[in-house]
XYZ file of N, CA and C in Angstrom:
762
model
N -105.153 55.888 168.487
C -105.530 55.143 167.281
C -104.305 54.902 166.389
N -103.527 55.985 166.170
C -102.320 55.864 165.349
C -101.307 54.930 165.977
N -101.184 54.983 167.320
C -100.241 54.102 168.020
C -100.616 52.641 167.870
N -101.923 52.347 167.983
C -102.371 50.958 167.872
C -102.161 50.428 166.456
N -102.369 51.290 165.438
C -102.130 50.872 164.057
C -100.645 50.607 163.826
N -99.796 51.448 164.421
C -98.355 51.277 164.279
C -97.884 49.985 164.938
N -98.395 49.717 166.130
C -98.030 48.488 166.846
C -98.506 47.260 166.074
N -99.759 47.336 165.573
C -100.311 46.231 164.796
C -99.485 45.970 163.542
N -99.114 47.059 162.846
C -98.300 46.923 161.644
C -96.935 46.332 161.945
N -96.342 46.741 163.066
C -95.037 46.230 163.464
C -95.106 44.743 163.797
N -96.150 44.339 164.507
C -96.322 42.920 164.847
C -96.502 42.071 163.592
N -97.275 42.592 162.627
C -97.471 41.867 161.370
C -96.174 41.789 160.570
N -95.373 42.856 160.648
C -94.065 42.861 159.990
C -93.174 41.772 160.586
N -93.163 41.685 161.920
C -92.357 40.664 162.600
C -92.853 39.259 162.248
N -94.186 39.097 162.204
C -94.754 37.802 161.823
C -94.312 37.418 160.415
N -94.370 38.380 159.484
C -93.921 38.123 158.125
C -92.450 37.770 158.068
N -91.646 38.441 158.901
C -90.211 38.154 158.943
C -89.951 36.728 159.425
N -90.684 36.312 160.447
C -90.536 34.940 160.970
C -90.931 33.926 159.896
N -92.050 34.183 159.224
C -92.506 33.274 158.174
C -91.549 33.294 156.980
N -90.945 34.458 156.715
C -89.959 34.551 155.644
C -88.737 33.694 155.936
N -88.271 33.742 157.182
C -87.143 32.896 157.583
C -87.517 31.415 157.422
N -88.742 31.068 157.831
C -89.206 29.681 157.686
C -89.261 29.276 156.220
N -89.732 30.198 155.373
C -89.800 29.907 153.942
C -88.428 29.677 153.351
N -87.453 30.509 153.723
C -86.099 30.327 153.227
C -85.425 29.100 153.812
N -85.708 28.817 155.076
C -85.084 27.691 155.765
C -85.557 26.356 155.210
N -86.877 26.228 155.020
C -87.431 24.959 154.580
C -87.649 24.897 153.075
N -87.543 26.026 152.393
C -87.726 26.034 150.949
C -89.176 26.184 150.523
N -90.108 25.604 151.277
C -91.517 25.652 150.894
C -92.398 26.023 152.082
N -91.800 26.628 153.105
C -92.516 26.764 154.371
C -93.371 27.982 154.586
N -93.053 29.133 153.968
C -93.704 30.377 154.342
C -95.212 30.381 154.262
N -95.741 30.155 153.073
C -97.186 30.199 152.885
C -97.918 29.061 153.566
N -97.346 27.874 153.495
C -97.991 26.709 154.106
C -98.174 26.889 155.609
N -97.166 27.426 156.254
C -97.247 27.649 157.697
C -98.058 28.909 157.999
N -97.914 29.916 157.134
C -98.582 31.192 157.370
C -100.095 31.109 157.405
N -100.686 30.271 156.566
C -102.147 30.196 156.473
C -102.770 29.699 157.780
N -102.335 28.562 158.340
C -102.906 28.170 159.643
C -102.571 29.142 160.768
N -101.390 29.783 160.698
C -101.021 30.763 161.724
C -101.965 31.962 161.687
N -102.304 32.439 160.502
C -103.238 33.558 160.373
C -104.621 33.184 160.913
N -105.021 31.961 160.654
C -106.312 31.510 161.183
C -106.316 31.472 162.692
N -105.208 31.039 163.279
C -105.119 30.924 164.734
C -104.996 32.293 165.406
N -104.101 33.144 164.887
C -103.823 34.426 165.537
C -104.949 35.446 165.352
N -105.549 35.459 164.174
C -106.525 36.501 163.861
C -107.953 35.978 163.709
N -108.128 34.675 163.893
C -109.460 34.107 163.751
C -110.005 34.205 162.339
N -109.104 34.277 161.345
C -109.543 34.364 159.950
C -110.132 33.047 159.493
N -111.182 33.114 158.654
C -111.658 31.877 158.046
C -110.646 31.452 156.978
N -110.833 30.258 156.415
C -109.813 29.704 155.524
C -109.588 30.569 154.292
N -110.665 31.070 153.683
C -110.506 31.893 152.484
C -109.722 33.173 152.770
N -110.050 33.845 153.875
C -109.371 35.093 154.213
C -107.905 34.840 154.541
N -107.621 33.741 155.237
C -106.224 33.408 155.559
C -105.429 33.123 154.291
N -106.021 32.393 153.354
C -105.320 32.074 152.112
C -105.106 33.322 151.264
N -106.116 34.171 151.155
C -105.980 35.390 150.374
C -104.963 36.341 150.965
N -104.961 36.475 152.295
C -104.004 37.365 152.964
C -102.584 36.824 152.840
N -102.432 35.508 152.940
C -101.104 34.901 152.784
C -100.550 35.143 151.384
N -101.424 35.231 150.391
C -100.972 35.481 149.020
C -100.268 36.827 148.881
N -100.660 37.810 149.698
C -99.990 39.112 149.659
C -98.514 38.945 150.000
N -98.210 38.014 150.901
C -96.832 37.725 151.273
C -96.166 36.808 150.255
N -96.922 35.863 149.707
C -96.360 34.859 148.800
C -95.940 35.471 147.468
N -96.757 36.382 146.924
C -96.498 36.934 145.583
C -95.108 37.559 145.452
N -94.710 38.504 146.322
C -93.357 39.079 146.152
C -92.242 38.064 146.358
N -92.448 37.095 147.257
C -91.422 36.075 147.475
C -91.209 35.232 146.222
N -92.313 34.858 145.560
C -92.220 34.070 144.330
C -91.536 34.873 143.230
N -91.896 36.153 143.118
C -91.305 37.000 142.080
C -89.808 37.199 142.305
N -89.401 37.382 143.561
C -87.974 37.545 143.876
C -87.220 36.246 143.590
N -87.818 35.125 143.979
C -87.178 33.830 143.736
C -87.001 33.583 142.232
N -88.013 33.938 141.438
C -87.930 33.770 139.988
C -86.841 34.667 139.398
N -86.787 35.912 139.856
C -85.790 36.858 139.356
C -84.370 36.378 139.672
N -84.184 35.892 140.896
C -82.855 35.409 141.286
C -82.467 34.158 140.511
N -83.426 33.267 140.300
C -83.132 32.047 139.548
C -82.762 32.394 138.109
N -83.515 33.309 137.518
C -83.286 33.699 136.121
C -81.908 34.325 135.930
N -81.404 34.992 136.965
C -80.076 35.597 136.890
C -78.971 34.545 136.798
N -79.206 33.375 137.373
C -78.154 32.364 137.482
C -78.356 31.154 136.578
N -79.535 30.991 136.024
C -79.827 29.790 135.250
C -80.610 30.128 133.986
N -80.516 29.225 133.026
C -81.275 29.366 131.781
C -82.637 28.696 131.949
N -83.680 29.374 131.510
C -85.040 28.835 131.604
C -85.522 28.460 130.209
N -86.086 27.266 130.080
C -86.651 26.826 128.809
C -88.025 27.475 128.638
N -88.047 28.609 127.929
C -89.267 29.405 127.839
C -90.399 28.689 127.103
N -90.066 27.862 126.126
C -91.112 27.132 125.392
C -91.858 26.197 126.327
N -91.100 25.442 127.124
C -91.721 24.515 128.086
C -92.495 25.284 129.154
N -91.907 26.407 129.616
C -92.571 27.223 130.637
C -93.904 27.752 130.130
N -93.938 28.184 128.863
C -95.170 28.719 128.279
C -96.230 27.634 128.138
N -95.789 26.432 127.784
C -96.729 25.306 127.649
C -97.443 25.020 128.967
N -96.759 25.262 130.078
C -97.361 25.024 131.386
C -98.059 26.268 131.922
N -97.489 27.429 131.615
C -97.969 28.676 132.209
C -99.388 29.028 131.779
N -99.693 28.871 130.482
C -101.015 29.254 129.967
C -102.129 28.447 130.623
N -102.061 27.093 130.615
C -103.117 26.354 131.319
C -103.121 26.594 132.822
N -101.924 26.852 133.399
C -101.846 27.089 134.847
C -102.597 28.350 135.242
N -102.481 29.409 134.443
C -103.160 30.672 134.751
C -104.674 30.480 134.744
N -105.192 29.790 133.723
C -106.636 29.561 133.641
C -107.122 28.670 134.780
N -106.361 27.599 135.040
C -106.762 26.684 136.112
C -106.702 27.377 137.468
N -105.682 28.196 137.667
C -105.565 28.935 138.926
C -106.787 29.811 139.155
N -107.202 30.513 138.116
C -108.351 31.414 138.231
C -109.615 30.661 138.631
N -109.912 29.578 137.916
C -111.149 28.836 138.190
C -111.086 28.100 139.528
N -109.894 27.594 139.891
C -109.736 26.934 141.194
C -109.901 27.939 142.326
N -109.362 29.150 142.135
C -109.513 30.193 143.157
C -110.965 30.628 143.283
N -111.663 30.724 142.144
C -113.094 31.065 142.181
C -113.878 30.011 142.958
N -113.538 28.739 142.734
C -114.199 27.647 143.455
C -113.894 27.738 144.945
N -112.630 27.986 145.281
C -112.226 28.058 146.689
C -112.946 29.184 147.419
N -113.116 30.332 146.758
C -113.765 31.473 147.416
C -115.266 31.280 147.577
N -115.829 30.313 146.848
C -117.279 30.076 146.940
C -117.634 28.929 147.879
N -116.619 28.161 148.306
C -116.870 27.004 149.165
C -117.173 27.421 150.599
N -117.770 26.498 151.326
C -117.915 26.676 152.760
C -116.524 26.713 153.389
N -116.290 27.673 154.289
C -114.954 27.860 154.868
C -114.470 26.613 155.602
N -115.376 25.911 156.271
C -114.978 24.691 157.007
C -114.514 23.599 156.050
N -115.207 23.482 154.914
C -114.837 22.478 153.917
C -113.449 22.759 153.367
N -113.193 24.027 153.012
C -111.885 24.409 152.490
C -110.802 24.219 153.560
N -111.138 24.532 154.800
C -110.221 24.357 155.931
C -109.785 22.895 156.036
N -110.736 21.988 155.960
C -110.429 20.563 156.065
C -109.614 20.092 154.866
N -109.984 20.532 153.662
C -109.235 20.157 152.455
C -107.787 20.620 152.540
N -107.568 21.827 153.074
C -106.210 22.349 153.212
C -105.415 21.510 154.211
N -106.056 21.107 155.297
C -105.382 20.273 156.299
C -104.958 18.938 155.702
N -105.840 18.328 154.905
C -105.521 17.056 154.245
C -104.373 17.252 153.255
N -104.422 18.354 152.517
C -103.362 18.675 151.549
C -102.010 18.780 152.248
N -101.969 19.455 153.395
C -100.726 19.594 154.157
C -100.199 18.233 154.608
N -101.097 17.389 155.085
C -100.687 16.068 155.568
C -100.129 15.212 154.432
N -100.820 15.210 153.281
C -100.355 14.421 152.137
C -99.020 14.940 151.616
N -98.875 16.245 151.595
C -97.627 16.857 151.151
C -96.476 16.476 152.081
N -96.734 16.523 153.382
C -95.705 16.164 154.355
C -95.299 14.700 154.201
N -96.277 13.829 154.026
C -95.984 12.401 153.860
C -95.198 12.142 152.581
N -95.548 12.876 151.512
C -94.818 12.710 150.253
C -93.353 13.108 150.416
N -93.107 14.284 151.020
C -91.735 14.738 151.194
C -90.962 13.841 152.156
N -91.645 13.312 153.156
C -90.999 12.381 154.075
C -90.597 11.111 153.338
N -91.473 10.643 152.463
C -91.188 9.441 151.662
C -89.990 9.666 150.743
N -89.935 10.831 150.098
C -88.803 11.111 149.203
C -87.494 11.197 149.979
N -87.558 11.703 151.212
C -86.352 11.780 152.027
C -85.866 10.396 152.439
N -86.798 9.534 152.821
C -86.435 8.203 153.296
C -85.898 7.312 152.179
N -86.285 7.602 150.942
C -85.798 6.797 149.817
C -84.726 7.536 149.023
N -84.170 8.617 149.601
C -83.209 9.440 148.883
C -81.952 8.670 148.507
N -81.617 7.672 149.302
C -80.405 6.920 149.016
C -80.575 5.981 147.824
N -81.818 5.790 147.376
C -82.061 4.944 146.209
C -82.160 5.834 144.975
N -81.252 5.690 144.060
C -81.225 6.537 142.876
C -81.965 5.892 141.718
N -83.191 5.441 141.956
C -83.964 4.820 140.902
C -84.782 5.872 140.180
N -84.800 5.782 138.863
C -85.519 6.754 138.061
C -86.880 6.204 137.696
N -87.792 7.116 137.412
C -89.141 6.718 137.051
C -89.125 5.995 135.715
N -89.939 4.935 135.614
C -90.035 4.198 134.368
C -91.007 4.840 133.400
N -91.701 5.877 133.813
C -92.686 6.533 132.964
C -92.166 7.909 132.575
N -91.779 8.063 131.310
C -91.352 9.361 130.819
C -92.291 9.783 129.702
N -92.894 10.951 129.860
C -93.876 11.431 128.896
C -93.231 12.422 127.932
N -93.762 12.521 126.696
C -93.238 13.520 125.763
C -93.568 14.938 126.215
N -92.811 15.899 125.704
C -92.950 17.293 126.113
C -94.356 17.841 125.850
N -95.047 17.275 124.851
C -96.396 17.752 124.506
C -97.381 17.637 125.670
N -97.058 16.779 126.639
C -97.963 16.571 127.771
C -97.653 17.474 128.955
N -96.733 18.416 128.769
C -96.361 19.290 129.884
C -97.516 20.178 130.350
N -98.509 20.367 129.480
C -99.656 21.183 129.886
C -100.369 20.593 131.096
N -100.260 19.248 131.276
C -100.907 18.611 132.424
C -100.280 19.060 133.739
N -98.981 19.381 133.696
C -98.306 19.899 134.892
C -98.892 21.260 135.252
N -99.099 22.095 134.230
C -99.689 23.409 134.459
C -101.088 23.318 135.040
N -101.875 22.381 134.542
C -103.238 22.205 135.053
C -103.212 21.789 136.521
N -102.367 20.809 136.843
C -102.293 20.304 138.222
C -101.764 21.364 139.184
N -100.683 22.023 138.778
C -100.083 23.039 139.648
C -100.996 24.248 139.808
N -101.676 24.640 138.726
C -102.613 25.761 138.790
C -103.779 25.473 139.713
N -104.271 24.231 139.676
C -105.376 23.848 140.556
C -104.966 23.959 142.017
N -103.761 23.517 142.324
C -103.266 23.600 143.703
C -103.066 25.048 144.131
N -102.448 25.847 143.245
C -102.170 27.247 143.582
C -103.448 28.047 143.779
N -104.456 27.780 142.956
C -105.704 28.520 143.071
C -106.559 28.074 144.244
N -106.622 26.780 144.462
C -107.510 26.239 145.491
C -106.944 26.429 146.890
N -105.608 26.267 147.031
C -104.993 26.341 148.358
C -104.113 27.581 148.547
N -103.920 28.383 147.502
C -103.044 29.569 147.521
C -101.564 29.212 147.568
N -101.239 27.963 147.763
C -99.852 27.496 147.805
C -99.774 26.181 147.039
N -98.545 25.760 146.750
C -98.386 24.409 146.231
C -98.174 24.296 144.743
N -98.212 25.433 144.006
C -98.020 25.333 142.565
C -96.688 24.719 142.199
N -95.601 25.313 142.681
C -94.264 24.796 142.386
C -94.025 23.463 143.091
N -94.625 23.299 144.266
C -94.460 22.052 145.019
C -95.005 20.870 144.233
N -96.111 21.096 143.527
C -96.710 20.050 142.693
C -95.938 19.895 141.393
N -95.531 21.026 140.791
C -94.911 20.989 139.467
C -93.540 20.324 139.467
N -92.707 20.665 140.449
C -91.311 20.188 140.429
C -91.207 18.663 140.447
N -91.861 17.957 141.390
C -91.752 16.488 141.357
C -92.360 15.864 140.105
N -93.414 16.483 139.542
C -94.002 15.952 138.305
C -93.030 16.075 137.139
N -92.344 17.212 137.051
C -91.383 17.418 135.967
C -90.206 16.460 136.075
N -89.760 16.216 137.297
C -88.643 15.297 137.509
C -89.054 13.860 137.221
N -90.219 13.455 137.743
C -90.641 12.056 137.646
C -91.133 11.664 136.260
N -91.901 12.549 135.603
C -92.569 12.160 134.363
C -91.966 12.760 133.096
N -91.073 13.752 133.251
C -90.483 14.364 132.060
C -88.954 14.341 132.085
N -88.380 13.698 133.091
C -86.938 13.513 133.157
C -86.145 14.782 133.359
N -86.785 15.841 133.896
C -86.078 17.106 134.124
C -85.150 16.969 135.323
N -84.040 17.698 135.275
C -83.178 17.745 136.454
C -83.870 18.598 137.522
N -83.432 18.468 138.767
C -84.041 19.225 139.858
C -83.942 20.728 139.612
N -82.777 21.187 139.139
C -82.567 22.612 138.894
C -83.472 23.130 137.790
N -83.548 22.385 136.678
C -84.398 22.806 135.560
C -85.862 22.808 135.974
N -86.257 21.807 136.762
C -87.646 21.715 137.214
C -88.002 22.903 138.110
N -87.088 23.301 138.972
C -87.357 24.441 139.852
C -87.506 25.732 139.051
N -86.673 25.908 138.042
C -86.777 27.097 137.198
C -88.080 27.145 136.425
N -88.465 26.008 135.838
C -89.727 25.936 135.101
C -90.909 26.159 136.040
N -90.809 25.591 137.243
C -91.887 25.750 138.216
C -92.082 27.210 138.606
N -90.983 27.922 138.838
C -91.067 29.340 139.194
C -91.612 30.176 138.039
N -91.162 29.881 136.810
C -91.650 30.617 135.643
C -93.149 30.422 135.457
N -93.627 29.235 135.801
C -95.037 28.917 135.623
C -95.910 29.544 136.706
N -95.479 29.481 137.967
C -96.363 29.917 139.061
C -96.349 31.427 139.293
N -95.338 32.139 138.781
C -95.279 33.586 139.035
C -96.527 34.319 138.556
N -96.945 34.162 137.284
C -98.198 34.825 136.882
C -99.419 34.236 137.574
N -99.366 32.934 137.887
C -100.502 32.284 138.544
C -100.781 32.836 139.928
N -99.727 33.153 140.680
C -99.936 33.706 142.027
C -100.577 35.091 141.957
N -100.221 35.859 140.933
C -100.851 37.173 140.743
C -102.333 37.025 140.436
N -102.664 36.037 139.595
C -104.066 35.767 139.263
C -104.825 35.316 140.505
N -104.209 34.455 141.309
C -104.856 33.966 142.534
C -105.120 35.119 143.500
N -104.127 35.996 143.677
C -104.299 37.139 144.576
C -105.428 38.040 144.088
N -105.461 38.325 142.802
C -106.514 39.170 142.230
C -107.895 38.544 142.450
N -107.985 37.218 142.280
C -109.274 36.524 142.432
C -109.747 36.564 143.878
N -108.855 36.284 144.816
C -109.222 36.325 146.238
C -109.573 37.754 146.657
N -108.795 38.740 146.161
C -109.065 40.138 146.509
C -110.415 40.585 145.948
N -110.739 40.167 144.727
C -112.016 40.530 144.108
C -113.194 39.977 144.891
N -112.976 38.828 145.534
C -114.035 38.211 146.344
C -114.049 38.756 147.773
N -113.149 39.696 148.086
C -113.108 40.296 149.423
C -112.424 39.440 150.462
N -111.554 38.530 150.013
C -110.891 37.612 150.945
C -109.413 37.959 151.137
N -109.103 39.255 151.286
C -107.737 39.687 151.565
C -107.785 40.783 152.622
N -106.987 40.634 153.665
C -106.829 41.683 154.671
C -105.495 42.375 154.389
N -105.557 43.493 153.668
C -104.343 44.184 153.234
C -103.556 44.749 154.408
N -104.248 45.168 155.449
C -103.574 45.752 156.610
C -102.671 44.740 157.300
N -103.039 43.473 157.221
C -102.200 42.404 157.772
C -101.195 41.927 156.728
N -101.646 41.777 155.489
C -100.826 41.181 154.443
C -99.638 42.005 154.012
N -99.807 43.322 153.869
C -98.716 44.163 153.366
C -97.524 44.213 154.329
N -97.731 44.466 155.643
C -96.570 44.419 156.555
C -95.912 43.036 156.603
N -96.727 41.985 156.507
C -96.163 40.635 156.473
C -95.292 40.440 155.245
N -95.764 40.946 154.104
C -94.994 40.819 152.862
C -93.659 41.529 152.971
N -93.665 42.730 153.556
C -92.415 43.482 153.734
C -91.444 42.733 154.637
N -91.952 42.190 155.736
C -91.102 41.422 156.646
C -90.541 40.179 155.993
N -91.382 39.493 155.204
C -90.943 38.274 154.533
C -89.886 38.528 153.482
N -90.057 39.599 152.704
C -89.090 39.944 151.653
C -87.721 40.231 152.255
N -87.702 40.903 153.403
C -86.436 41.285 154.024
C -85.745 40.123 154.740
N -86.504 39.102 155.117
C -85.915 38.054 155.959
C -85.699 36.720 155.263
N -86.295 36.522 154.087
C -86.233 35.195 153.464
C -84.787 34.778 153.159
N -83.936 35.764 152.826
C -82.526 35.449 152.543
C -81.810 34.915 153.779
N -82.212 35.381 154.963
C -81.612 34.868 156.200
C -81.921 33.382 156.362
N -83.167 33.016 156.039
C -83.557 31.616 156.132
C -82.768 30.748 155.171
N -82.557 31.247 153.949
C -81.774 30.507 152.954
C -80.341 30.325 153.442
N -79.756 31.402 153.992
C -78.381 31.329 154.504
C -78.284 30.343 155.664
N -79.282 30.371 156.552
C -79.283 29.463 157.696
C -79.414 28.013 157.251
N -80.198 27.787 156.204
C -80.404 26.426 155.703
C -79.104 25.801 155.217
N -78.197 26.635 154.704
C -76.919 26.127 154.202
C -75.943 25.777 155.329
N -76.290 26.141 156.558
C -75.417 25.835 157.693
C -75.984 24.731 158.586
N -77.137 24.192 158.214
C -77.777 23.148 159.007
C -77.985 21.901 158.155
N -78.044 20.712 158.765
C -78.249 19.484 157.995
C -79.608 19.496 157.280
N -79.578 19.438 155.947
C -80.814 19.556 155.166
C -81.800 18.433 155.484
N -81.300 17.205 155.596
C -82.180 16.063 155.831
C -82.959 16.233 157.141
N -82.244 16.647 158.193
C -82.895 16.828 159.488
C -83.930 17.961 159.424
N -83.577 19.035 158.708
C -84.506 20.154 158.545
C -85.790 19.712 157.858
N -85.641 18.931 156.791
C -86.811 18.483 156.034
C -87.702 17.572 156.874
N -87.083 16.691 157.649
C -87.864 15.793 158.500
C -88.631 16.589 159.554
N -87.953 17.593 160.144
C -88.623 18.449 161.123
C -89.776 19.216 160.484
N -89.552 19.695 159.267
C -90.595 20.436 158.560
C -91.797 19.535 158.275
N -91.526 18.298 157.835
C -92.619 17.352 157.575
C -93.397 17.079 158.858
N -92.675 16.917 159.956
C -93.342 16.696 161.236
C -94.210 17.877 161.629
N -93.705 19.092 161.388
C -94.482 20.293 161.705
C -95.743 20.374 160.850
N -95.633 20.040 159.568
C -96.807 20.067 158.681
C -97.858 19.051 159.124
N -97.415 17.864 159.501
C -98.363 16.843 159.954
C -99.053 17.289 161.238
N -98.270 17.856 162.167
C -98.846 18.343 163.428
C -99.865 19.453 163.174
N -99.513 20.396 162.294
C -100.426 21.491 161.953
C -101.698 20.987 161.282
N -101.537 20.014 160.389
C -102.714 19.492 159.683
C -103.658 18.768 160.644
N -103.094 17.999 161.585
C -103.928 17.313 162.581
C -104.639 18.322 163.476
N -103.892 19.374 163.856
C -104.486 20.421 164.687
C -105.643 21.106 163.958
N -105.460 21.355 162.644
C -106.513 21.998 161.848
C -107.741 21.096 161.724
N -107.518 19.791 161.584
C -108.642 18.854 161.470
C -109.438 18.796 162.777
N -108.700 18.774 163.879
C -109.356 18.673 165.190
C -110.114 19.953 165.535
N -109.498 21.112 165.202
C -110.093 22.390 165.575
C -110.772 23.082 164.390
N -111.133 22.314 163.394
C -111.787 22.906 162.218
C -113.232 23.219 162.449
């Protein structure tokens, strides 16, 4: 019995390490890829896969925020304007996700992955055009970013910063670096709220999630280092292709 638990824990640690490398390599890959992988490998329904993936996502987000804060200045006023609505929206979105039919949530997640992949592919293909958005909103409207990002983080367990960063750049004129810092400051408490909500509903497998989290924390830096030695554009295109393939697979086998 002890041997089987040790082997299981080791395999989950290795899985987390692989997903950690993917997260560091692609920048946004760990949780997005981890959720369908958990469903495939362990037969988890969508809620359980999302809740278990959050165990791995939370420490990664906290480490990323801590490292960013060490090197960059964060506009705390703007972060607070987004963080408060994001926390509330995350909670209610997570409550909704845990109450839905698992097949419905599974399909919604697959569509979300496909749309996200297409969006990032579009931004890559138009990267050579340095055109700025004609719509710039005043800072008072930043709460809308928190609402949108919180809804994504709570409903899908991932995507808070992915949603926030392009919105801040496109509609508030933030630089990419500032947007990433604000996004991390906003989603860090939200991921904790999402994990608590999924765990309260019984949708977390701690025996799988904790070893995965340990593996991911130890390996994510390797992925970041590897990303700096490979062509970023090609990596992003491959990642978009992988997301589209995974989303189609989830739709077909949902």
